[in-house]
Short mmCIF file of C-alpha atoms in Angstrom, two decimals:
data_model
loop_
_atom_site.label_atom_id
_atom_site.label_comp_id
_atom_site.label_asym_id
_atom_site.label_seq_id
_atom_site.Cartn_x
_atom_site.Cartn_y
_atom_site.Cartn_z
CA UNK A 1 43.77 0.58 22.46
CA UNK A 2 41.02 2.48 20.95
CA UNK A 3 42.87 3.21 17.79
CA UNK A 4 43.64 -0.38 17.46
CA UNK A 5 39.34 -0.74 17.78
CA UNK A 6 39.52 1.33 14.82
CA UNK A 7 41.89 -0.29 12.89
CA UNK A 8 40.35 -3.61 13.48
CA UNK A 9 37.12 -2.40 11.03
CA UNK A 10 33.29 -1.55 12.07
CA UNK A 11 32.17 -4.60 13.76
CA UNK A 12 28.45 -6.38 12.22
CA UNK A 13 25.84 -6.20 14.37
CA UNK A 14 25.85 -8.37 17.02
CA UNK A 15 23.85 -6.79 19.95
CA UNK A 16 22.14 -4.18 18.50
CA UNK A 17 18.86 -2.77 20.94
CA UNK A 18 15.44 -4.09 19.05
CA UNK A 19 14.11 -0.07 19.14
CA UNK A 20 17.26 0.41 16.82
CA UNK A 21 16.95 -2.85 14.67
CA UNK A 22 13.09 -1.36 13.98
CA UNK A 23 14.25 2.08 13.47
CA UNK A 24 16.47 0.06 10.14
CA UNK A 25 13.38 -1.07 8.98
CA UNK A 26 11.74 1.27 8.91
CA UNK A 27 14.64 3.34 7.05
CA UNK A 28 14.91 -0.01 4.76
CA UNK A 29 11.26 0.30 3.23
CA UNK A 30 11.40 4.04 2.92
CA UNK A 31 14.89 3.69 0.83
CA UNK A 32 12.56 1.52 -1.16
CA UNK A 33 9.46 3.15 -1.36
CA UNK A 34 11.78 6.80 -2.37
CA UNK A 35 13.42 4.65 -5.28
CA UNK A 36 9.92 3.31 -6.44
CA UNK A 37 8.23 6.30 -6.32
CA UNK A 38 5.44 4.75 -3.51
CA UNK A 39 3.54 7.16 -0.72
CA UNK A 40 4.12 5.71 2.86
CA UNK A 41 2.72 6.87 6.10
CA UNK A 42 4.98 5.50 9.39
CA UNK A 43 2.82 4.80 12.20
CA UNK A 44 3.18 3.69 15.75
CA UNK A 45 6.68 2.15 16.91
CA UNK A 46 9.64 4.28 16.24
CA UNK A 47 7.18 6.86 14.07
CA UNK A 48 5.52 7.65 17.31
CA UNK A 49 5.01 11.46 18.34
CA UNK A 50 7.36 10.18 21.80
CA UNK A 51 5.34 13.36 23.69
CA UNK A 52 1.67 10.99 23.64
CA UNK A 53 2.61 7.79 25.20
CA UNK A 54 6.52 8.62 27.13
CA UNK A 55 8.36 5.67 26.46
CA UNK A 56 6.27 2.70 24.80
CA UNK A 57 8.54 0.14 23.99
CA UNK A 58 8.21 -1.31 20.35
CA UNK A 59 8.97 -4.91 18.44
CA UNK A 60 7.72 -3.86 14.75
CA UNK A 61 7.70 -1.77 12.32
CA UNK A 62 4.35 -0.25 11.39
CA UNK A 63 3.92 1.03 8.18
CA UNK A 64 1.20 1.89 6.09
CA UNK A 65 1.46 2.03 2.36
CA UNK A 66 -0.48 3.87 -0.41
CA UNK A 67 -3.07 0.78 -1.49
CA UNK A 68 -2.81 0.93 -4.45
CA UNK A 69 1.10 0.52 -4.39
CA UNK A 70 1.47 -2.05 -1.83
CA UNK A 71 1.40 -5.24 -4.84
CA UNK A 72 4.28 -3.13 -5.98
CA UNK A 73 6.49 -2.36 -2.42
CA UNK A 74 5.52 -5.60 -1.48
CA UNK A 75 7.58 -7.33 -4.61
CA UNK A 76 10.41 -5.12 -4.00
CA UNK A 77 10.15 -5.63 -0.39
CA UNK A 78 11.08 -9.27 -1.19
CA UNK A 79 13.82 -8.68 -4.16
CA UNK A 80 15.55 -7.07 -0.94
CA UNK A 81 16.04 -9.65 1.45
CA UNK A 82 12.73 -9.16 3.49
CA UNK A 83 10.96 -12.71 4.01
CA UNK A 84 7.14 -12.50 3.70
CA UNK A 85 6.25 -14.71 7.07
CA UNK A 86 2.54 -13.92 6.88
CA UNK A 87 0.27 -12.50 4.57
CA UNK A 88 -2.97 -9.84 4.25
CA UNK A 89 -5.63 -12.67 4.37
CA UNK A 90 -3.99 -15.10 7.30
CA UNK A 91 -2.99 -11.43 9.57
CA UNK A 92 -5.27 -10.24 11.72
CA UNK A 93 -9.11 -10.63 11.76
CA UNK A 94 -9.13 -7.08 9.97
CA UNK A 95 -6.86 -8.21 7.25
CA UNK A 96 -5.09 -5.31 7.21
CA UNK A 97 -1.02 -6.13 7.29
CA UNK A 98 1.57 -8.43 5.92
CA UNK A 99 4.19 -9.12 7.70
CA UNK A 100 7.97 -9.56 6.47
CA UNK A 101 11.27 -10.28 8.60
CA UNK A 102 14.68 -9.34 7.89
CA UNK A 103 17.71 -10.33 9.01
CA UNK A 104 19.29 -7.80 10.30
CA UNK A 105 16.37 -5.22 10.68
CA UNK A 106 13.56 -7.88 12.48
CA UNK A 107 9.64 -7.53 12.05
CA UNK A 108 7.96 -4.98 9.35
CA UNK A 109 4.19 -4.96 9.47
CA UNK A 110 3.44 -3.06 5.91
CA UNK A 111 -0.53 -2.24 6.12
CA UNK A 112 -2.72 -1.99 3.31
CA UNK A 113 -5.29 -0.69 5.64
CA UNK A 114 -5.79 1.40 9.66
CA UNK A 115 -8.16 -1.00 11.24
CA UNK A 116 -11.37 1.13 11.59
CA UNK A 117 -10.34 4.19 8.93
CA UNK A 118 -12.24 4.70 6.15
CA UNK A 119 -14.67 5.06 4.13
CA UNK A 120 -12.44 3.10 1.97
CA UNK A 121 -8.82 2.74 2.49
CA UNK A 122 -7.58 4.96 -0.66
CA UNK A 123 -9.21 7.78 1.01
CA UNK A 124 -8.39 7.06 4.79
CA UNK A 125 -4.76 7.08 3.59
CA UNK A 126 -5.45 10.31 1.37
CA UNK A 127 -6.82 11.89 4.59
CA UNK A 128 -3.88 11.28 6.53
CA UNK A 129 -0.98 11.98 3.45
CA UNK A 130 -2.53 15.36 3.47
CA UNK A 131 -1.57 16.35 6.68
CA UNK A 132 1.67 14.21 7.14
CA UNK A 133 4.48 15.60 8.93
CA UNK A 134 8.34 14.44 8.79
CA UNK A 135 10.61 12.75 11.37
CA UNK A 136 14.02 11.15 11.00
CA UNK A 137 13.87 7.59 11.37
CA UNK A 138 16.90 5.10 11.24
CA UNK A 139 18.81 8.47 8.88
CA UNK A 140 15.63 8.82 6.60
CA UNK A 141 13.39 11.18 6.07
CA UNK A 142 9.54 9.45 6.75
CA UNK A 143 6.46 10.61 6.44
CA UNK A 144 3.78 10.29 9.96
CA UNK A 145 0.96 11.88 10.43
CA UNK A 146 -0.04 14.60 12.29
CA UNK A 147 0.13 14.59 15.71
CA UNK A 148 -3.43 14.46 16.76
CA UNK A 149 -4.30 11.92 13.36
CA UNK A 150 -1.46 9.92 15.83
CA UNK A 151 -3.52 10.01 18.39
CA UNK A 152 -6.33 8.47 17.11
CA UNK A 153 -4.27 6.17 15.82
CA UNK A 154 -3.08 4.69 18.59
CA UNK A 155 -6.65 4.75 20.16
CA UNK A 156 -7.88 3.01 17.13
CA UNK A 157 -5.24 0.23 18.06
CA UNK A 158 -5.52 0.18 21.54
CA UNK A 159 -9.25 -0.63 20.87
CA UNK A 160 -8.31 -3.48 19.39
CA UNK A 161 -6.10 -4.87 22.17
CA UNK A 162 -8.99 -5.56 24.73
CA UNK A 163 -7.76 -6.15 28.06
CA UNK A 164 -4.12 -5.52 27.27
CA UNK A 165 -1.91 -3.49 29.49
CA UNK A 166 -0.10 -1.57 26.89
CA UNK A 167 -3.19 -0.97 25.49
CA UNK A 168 -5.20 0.22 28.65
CA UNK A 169 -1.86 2.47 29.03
CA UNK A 170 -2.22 4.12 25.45
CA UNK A 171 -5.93 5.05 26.68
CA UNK A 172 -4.47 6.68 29.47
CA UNK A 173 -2.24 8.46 28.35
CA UNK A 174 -3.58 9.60 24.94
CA UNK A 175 -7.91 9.88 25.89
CA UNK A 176 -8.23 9.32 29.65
CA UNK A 177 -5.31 12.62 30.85
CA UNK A 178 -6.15 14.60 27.60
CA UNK A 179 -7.55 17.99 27.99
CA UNK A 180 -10.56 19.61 26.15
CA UNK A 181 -8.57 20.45 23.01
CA UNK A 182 -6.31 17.63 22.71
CA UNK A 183 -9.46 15.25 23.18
CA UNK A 184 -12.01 17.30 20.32
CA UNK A 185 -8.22 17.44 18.27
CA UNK A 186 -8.30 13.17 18.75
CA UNK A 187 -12.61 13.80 18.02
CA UNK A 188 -12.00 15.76 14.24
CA UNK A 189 -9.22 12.78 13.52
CA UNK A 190 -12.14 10.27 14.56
CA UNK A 191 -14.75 12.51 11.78
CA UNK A 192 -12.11 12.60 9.12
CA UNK A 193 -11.25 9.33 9.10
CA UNK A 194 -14.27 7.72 9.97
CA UNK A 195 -13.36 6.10 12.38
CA UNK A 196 -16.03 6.40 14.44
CA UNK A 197 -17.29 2.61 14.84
CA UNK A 198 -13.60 1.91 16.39
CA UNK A 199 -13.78 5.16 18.17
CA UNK A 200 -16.89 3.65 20.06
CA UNK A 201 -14.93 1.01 21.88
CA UNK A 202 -12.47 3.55 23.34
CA UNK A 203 -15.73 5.78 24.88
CA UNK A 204 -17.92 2.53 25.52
CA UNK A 205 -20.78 3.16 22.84
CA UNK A 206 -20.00 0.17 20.89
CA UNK A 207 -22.97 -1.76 21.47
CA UNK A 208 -24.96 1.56 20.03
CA UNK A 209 -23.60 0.22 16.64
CA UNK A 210 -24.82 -3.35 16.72
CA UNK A 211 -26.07 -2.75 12.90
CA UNK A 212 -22.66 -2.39 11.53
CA UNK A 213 -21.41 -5.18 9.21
CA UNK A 214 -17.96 -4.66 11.24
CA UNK A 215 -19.38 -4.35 15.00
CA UNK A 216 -18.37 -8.42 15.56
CA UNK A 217 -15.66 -7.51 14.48
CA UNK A 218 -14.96 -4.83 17.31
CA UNK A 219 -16.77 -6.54 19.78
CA UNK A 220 -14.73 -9.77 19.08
CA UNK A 221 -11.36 -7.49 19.08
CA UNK A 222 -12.05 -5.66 22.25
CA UNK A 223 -14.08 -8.08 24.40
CA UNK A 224 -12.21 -11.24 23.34
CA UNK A 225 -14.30 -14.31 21.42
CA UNK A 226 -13.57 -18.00 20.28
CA UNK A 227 -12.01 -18.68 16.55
CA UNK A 228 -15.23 -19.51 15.48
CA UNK A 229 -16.68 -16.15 17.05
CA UNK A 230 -13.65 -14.35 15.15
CA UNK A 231 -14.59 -15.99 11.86
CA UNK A 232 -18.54 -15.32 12.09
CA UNK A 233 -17.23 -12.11 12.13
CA UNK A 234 -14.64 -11.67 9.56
CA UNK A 235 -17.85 -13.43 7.30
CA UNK A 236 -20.59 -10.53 8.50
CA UNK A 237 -17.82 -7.91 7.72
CA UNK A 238 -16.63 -8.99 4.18
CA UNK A 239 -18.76 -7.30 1.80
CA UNK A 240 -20.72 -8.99 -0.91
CA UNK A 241 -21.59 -12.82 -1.20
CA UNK A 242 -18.62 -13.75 -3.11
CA UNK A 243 -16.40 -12.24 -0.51
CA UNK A 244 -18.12 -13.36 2.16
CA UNK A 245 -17.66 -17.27 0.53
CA UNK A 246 -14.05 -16.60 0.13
CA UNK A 247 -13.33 -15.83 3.88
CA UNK A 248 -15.14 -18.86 5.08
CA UNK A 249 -13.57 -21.28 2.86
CA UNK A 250 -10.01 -19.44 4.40
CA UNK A 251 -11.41 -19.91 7.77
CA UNK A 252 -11.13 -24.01 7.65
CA UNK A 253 -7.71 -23.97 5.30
CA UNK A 254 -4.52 -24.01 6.73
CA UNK A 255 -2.45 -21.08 7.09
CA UNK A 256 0.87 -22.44 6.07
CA UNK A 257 3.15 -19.34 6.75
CA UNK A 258 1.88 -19.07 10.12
CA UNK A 259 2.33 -22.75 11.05
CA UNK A 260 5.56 -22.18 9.95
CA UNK A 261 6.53 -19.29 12.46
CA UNK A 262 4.90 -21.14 15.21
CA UNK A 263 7.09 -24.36 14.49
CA UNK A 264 10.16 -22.48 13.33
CA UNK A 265 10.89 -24.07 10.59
CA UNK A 266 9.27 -25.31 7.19
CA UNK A 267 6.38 -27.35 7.71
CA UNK A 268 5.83 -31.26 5.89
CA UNK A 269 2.63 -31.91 4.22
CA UNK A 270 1.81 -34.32 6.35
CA UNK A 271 1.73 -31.18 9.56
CA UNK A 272 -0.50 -29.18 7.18
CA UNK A 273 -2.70 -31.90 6.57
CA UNK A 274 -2.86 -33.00 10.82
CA UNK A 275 -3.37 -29.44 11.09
CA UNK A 276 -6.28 -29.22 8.04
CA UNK A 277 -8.32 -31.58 10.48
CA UNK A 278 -6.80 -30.15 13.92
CA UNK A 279 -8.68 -26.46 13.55
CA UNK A 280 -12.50 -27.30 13.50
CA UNK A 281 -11.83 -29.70 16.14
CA UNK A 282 -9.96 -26.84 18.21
CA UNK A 283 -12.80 -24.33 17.24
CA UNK A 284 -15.58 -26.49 17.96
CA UNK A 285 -13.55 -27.49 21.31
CA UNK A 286 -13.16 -23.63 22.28
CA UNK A 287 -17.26 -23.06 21.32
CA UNK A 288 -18.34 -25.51 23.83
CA UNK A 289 -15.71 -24.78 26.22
CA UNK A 290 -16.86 -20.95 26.07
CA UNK A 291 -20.83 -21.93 26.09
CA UNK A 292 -20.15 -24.16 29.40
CA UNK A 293 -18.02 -21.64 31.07
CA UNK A 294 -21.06 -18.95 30.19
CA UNK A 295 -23.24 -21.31 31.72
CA UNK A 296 -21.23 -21.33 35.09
CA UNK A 297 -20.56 -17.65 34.89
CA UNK A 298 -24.46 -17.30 34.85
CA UNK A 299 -24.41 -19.94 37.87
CA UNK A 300 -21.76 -17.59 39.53
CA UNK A 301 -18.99 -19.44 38.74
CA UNK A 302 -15.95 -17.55 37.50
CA UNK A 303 -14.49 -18.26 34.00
CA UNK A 304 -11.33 -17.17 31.90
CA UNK A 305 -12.04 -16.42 28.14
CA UNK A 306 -10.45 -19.42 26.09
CA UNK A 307 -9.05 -16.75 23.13
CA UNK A 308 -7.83 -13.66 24.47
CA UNK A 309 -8.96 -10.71 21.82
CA UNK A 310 -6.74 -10.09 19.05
CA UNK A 311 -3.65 -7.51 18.85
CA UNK A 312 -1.10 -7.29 16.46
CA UNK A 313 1.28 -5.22 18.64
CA UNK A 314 4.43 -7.92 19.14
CA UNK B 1 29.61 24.68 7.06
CA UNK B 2 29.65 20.96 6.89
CA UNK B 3 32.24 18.49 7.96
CA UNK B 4 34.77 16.31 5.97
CA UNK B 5 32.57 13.79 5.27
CA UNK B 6 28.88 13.10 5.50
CA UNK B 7 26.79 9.44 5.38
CA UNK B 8 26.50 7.80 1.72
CA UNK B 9 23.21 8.33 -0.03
CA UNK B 10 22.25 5.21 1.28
CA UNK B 11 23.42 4.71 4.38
CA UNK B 12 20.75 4.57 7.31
CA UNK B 13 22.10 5.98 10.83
CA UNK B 14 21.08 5.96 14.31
CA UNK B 15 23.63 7.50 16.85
CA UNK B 16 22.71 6.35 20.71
CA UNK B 17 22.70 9.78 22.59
CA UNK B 18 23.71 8.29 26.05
CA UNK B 19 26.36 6.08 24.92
CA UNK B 20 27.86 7.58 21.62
CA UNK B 21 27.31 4.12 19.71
CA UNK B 22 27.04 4.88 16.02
CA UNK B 23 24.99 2.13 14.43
CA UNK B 24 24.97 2.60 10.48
CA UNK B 25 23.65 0.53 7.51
CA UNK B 26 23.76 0.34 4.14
CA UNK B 27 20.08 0.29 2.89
CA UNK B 28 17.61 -1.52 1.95
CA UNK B 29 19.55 -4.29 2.78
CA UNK B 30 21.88 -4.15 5.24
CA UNK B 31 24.97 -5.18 7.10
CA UNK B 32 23.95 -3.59 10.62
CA UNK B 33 27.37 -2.36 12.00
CA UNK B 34 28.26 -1.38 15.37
CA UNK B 35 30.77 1.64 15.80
CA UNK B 36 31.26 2.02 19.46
CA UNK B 37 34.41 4.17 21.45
CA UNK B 38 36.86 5.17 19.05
CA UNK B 39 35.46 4.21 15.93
CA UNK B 40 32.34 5.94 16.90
CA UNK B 41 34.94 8.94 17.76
CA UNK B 42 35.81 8.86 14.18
CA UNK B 43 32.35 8.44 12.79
CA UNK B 44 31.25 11.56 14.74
CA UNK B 45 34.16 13.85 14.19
CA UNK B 46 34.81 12.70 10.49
CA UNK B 47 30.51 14.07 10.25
CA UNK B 48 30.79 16.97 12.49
CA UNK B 49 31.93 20.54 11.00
CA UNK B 50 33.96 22.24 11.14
CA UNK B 51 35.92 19.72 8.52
CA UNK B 52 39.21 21.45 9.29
CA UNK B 53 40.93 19.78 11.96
CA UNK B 54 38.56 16.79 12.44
CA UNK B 55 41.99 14.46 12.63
CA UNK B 56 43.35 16.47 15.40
CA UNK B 57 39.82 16.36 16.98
CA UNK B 58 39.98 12.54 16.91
CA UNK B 59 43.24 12.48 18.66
CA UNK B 60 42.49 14.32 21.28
CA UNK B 61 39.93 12.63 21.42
CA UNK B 62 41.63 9.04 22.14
CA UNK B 63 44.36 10.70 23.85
CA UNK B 64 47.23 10.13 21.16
CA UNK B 65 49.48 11.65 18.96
CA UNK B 66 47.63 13.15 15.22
CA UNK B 67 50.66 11.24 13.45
CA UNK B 68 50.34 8.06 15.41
CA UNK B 69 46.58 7.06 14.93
CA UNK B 70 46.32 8.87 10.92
CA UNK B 71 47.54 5.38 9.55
CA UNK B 72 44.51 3.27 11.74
CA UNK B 73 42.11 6.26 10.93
CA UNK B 74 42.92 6.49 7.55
CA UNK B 75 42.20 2.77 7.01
CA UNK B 76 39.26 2.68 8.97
CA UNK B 77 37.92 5.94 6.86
CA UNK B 78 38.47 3.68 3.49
CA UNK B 79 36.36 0.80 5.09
CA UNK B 80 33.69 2.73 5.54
CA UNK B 81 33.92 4.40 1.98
CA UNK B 82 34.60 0.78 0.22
CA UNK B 83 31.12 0.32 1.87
CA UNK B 84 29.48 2.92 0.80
CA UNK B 85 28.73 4.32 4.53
CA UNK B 86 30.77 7.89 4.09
CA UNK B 87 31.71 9.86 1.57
CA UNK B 88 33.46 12.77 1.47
CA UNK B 89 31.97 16.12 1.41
CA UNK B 90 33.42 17.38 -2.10
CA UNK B 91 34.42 14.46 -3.59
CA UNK B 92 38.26 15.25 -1.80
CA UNK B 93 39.77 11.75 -1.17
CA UNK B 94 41.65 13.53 2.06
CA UNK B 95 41.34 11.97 5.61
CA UNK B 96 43.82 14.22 7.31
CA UNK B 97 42.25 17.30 8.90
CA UNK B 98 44.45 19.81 7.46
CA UNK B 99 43.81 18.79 4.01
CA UNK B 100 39.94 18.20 4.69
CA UNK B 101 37.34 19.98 2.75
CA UNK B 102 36.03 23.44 3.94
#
């Protein structure tokens, strides 16, 4: 009976665990990034030191790439069989990751930037290449950083993930239990990468960086906040005037490839154009319904934030 | 010391410690494929040095005779190669255990 398993040929995969799936992609974009000669730092997910958080589950693939070679793995990404579902600009409020699916291998987030690393992205990943480690994921050799630059990875995240569970556990486990060295470890990560306006949410000193371009941002990320609260923001972040124009003329178009993932299936023109007209009215709807539920918070009434804060953790 | 054959330069493998499941791809693109009992028997023993012997190791393995399962094994091994998922160590086109590479 077993031989005749054998002889019968290796079956394709049709209940494969997601944790392996990811693992494939993973692999996938590293065979890639090897053949085009293109830096890539695994992050989070299956890259994950499994000593700081003992088993967090995982959905994606996090990986982020060299900027100036993500044009480049992005391309090849796509000559290999990996759909782009959603892109830098329509991601997260930060921008930071595009998002491709594969048949076989499931979700890839490639990031062109950490949210809350800096002072510019080229350097943030610089700071991090140069003390990269290696682990074996899905057969391949790939690059993660070092332990403690892990660390305040995942805080960086879970600052982002307000009143999330997973979130609150990363904290936990990674800055709440950590001893004396393991926390000023997570503290020179913070320095180097400066990191420290994201860093503030985790200890509860944002609100000491109110002058930041990027503090809406974090405030909107961590405390939760309305569309129109999350695009004020993404506007006070972007730098210069021309920027700034560009992200509020993207705040009132209509993001196509997600509309597309959220029906499941190509979208008609006449969906993008009911949906053109459908997203003021919902962010105008979610403003007042926030300022009247403020009001009867203030009158002791309790009220439940319309938009829950951001996370890109599926 | 290495064993009679080893994963193709781009296959992608993740072996499930509790249940023995081999799951290996050929990358960047894929097919996923499943290997579970005695195929993943084969996958592991046809990988594992010494290469000597790795037939015999098989069959003991699934409880038979070395002569009765080398036909199956044999054709199952050339699947895999055909795909691109093994390759032998040395380049030796052998399957059988005795005539494995060193």
């Amino acid at each position: 009976m077993a031989t005749q398993e054998a002889t019968e040929g290796p079956a394709p995969a049709a209940s494969v665990p997601l944790e392996v799936r990811i693992g494939f992609a993973h692999a996938s974009l590293q065979w890639i990034a090897d053949r085009c000669g293109a830096d890539l730092i695994h992050v989070k997910g299956a890259a994950l030191d499994p000593t700081l958080v003992p088993g967090r589950g995982f959905s994606d693939a996090d990986v982020l790439a060299r900027p100036q070679q993500v044009r480049m793995l992005l391309d090849e990404l796509r000559r290999h069989d990996w759909e782009l579902i959603n892109t830098f600009a329509y991601g997260s409020s930060f921008e930071h990751s595009a998002t491709l699916r594969h048949k076989d291998f499931g979700l890839l987030d490639l990031h062109r930037i950490y949210p809350g690393t800096g002072p510019t992205p080229e350097q943030a990943f610089d700071t991090l290449w140069s003390a990269r480690t290696t682990t074996v994921i899905g057969g391949r050799d790939c690059a993660v950083p070092s332990r403690a630059a892990q660390a305040a990875l995942l805080l960086l995240h879970a600052a982002r993930g307000g009143t999330d569970p997973k979130a609150a556990n990363d904290v936990e486990w990674v800055w709440t239990a950590a001893g004396p060295d393991d926390r000023e470890q997570i503290l020179e990560w913070v320095r180097r990468l400066d990191a420290e306006l994201g860093f503030s949410v985790i200890t509860g000193t944002l609100d000491e960086h109110r002058d930041d371009p990027a503090y809406d941002l974090w405030r909107v990320a961590s405390r939760g906040g309305t569309r129109m609260d999350e695009w004020r923001a993404r506007v006070r972040a972007a730098r210069g005037a021309r920027t700034k124009l560009a992200v509020a003329a993207r705040s009132v178009l209509v993001n196509v490839e997600h509309l597309t993932i959220v029906r499941g299936r190509p979208v008609s023109r006449r969906e993008v154009v009911a949906e053109f007209f459908e997203r003021p009215v919902r962010g105008l709807r979610e403003q007042v319904t926030r300022r009247a539920g403020t009001a009867l918070g203030r009158a002791g009434a309790r009220h439940r934030e319309p938009v829950p804060p951001a996370t890109d953790d599926r | 010391m290495s064993g009679a054959f080893r994963p193709g330069p781009d296959a992608g493998v993740t072996v499930d410690g509790d249940s023995g499941t081999v799951y290996v791809a050929r990358l960047p693109g894929g097919p996923l494929l499943v290997l579970e009992g005695a195929a993943a028997v084969i996958w592991a023993e046809a990988t594992a040095a010494p290469a000597a012997g790795w037939l015999s190791r098989v069959a003991a393995a699934v409880g038979h005779a070395e002569d009765v399962i080398a036909a199956d094994v044999e054709d199952f091994v050339a699947d895999l190669r055909a795909r691109q998922l093994l390759v032998p160590v040395d380049g030796d086109d052998q399957v059988d255990g005795a005539d494995a590479p060193q």
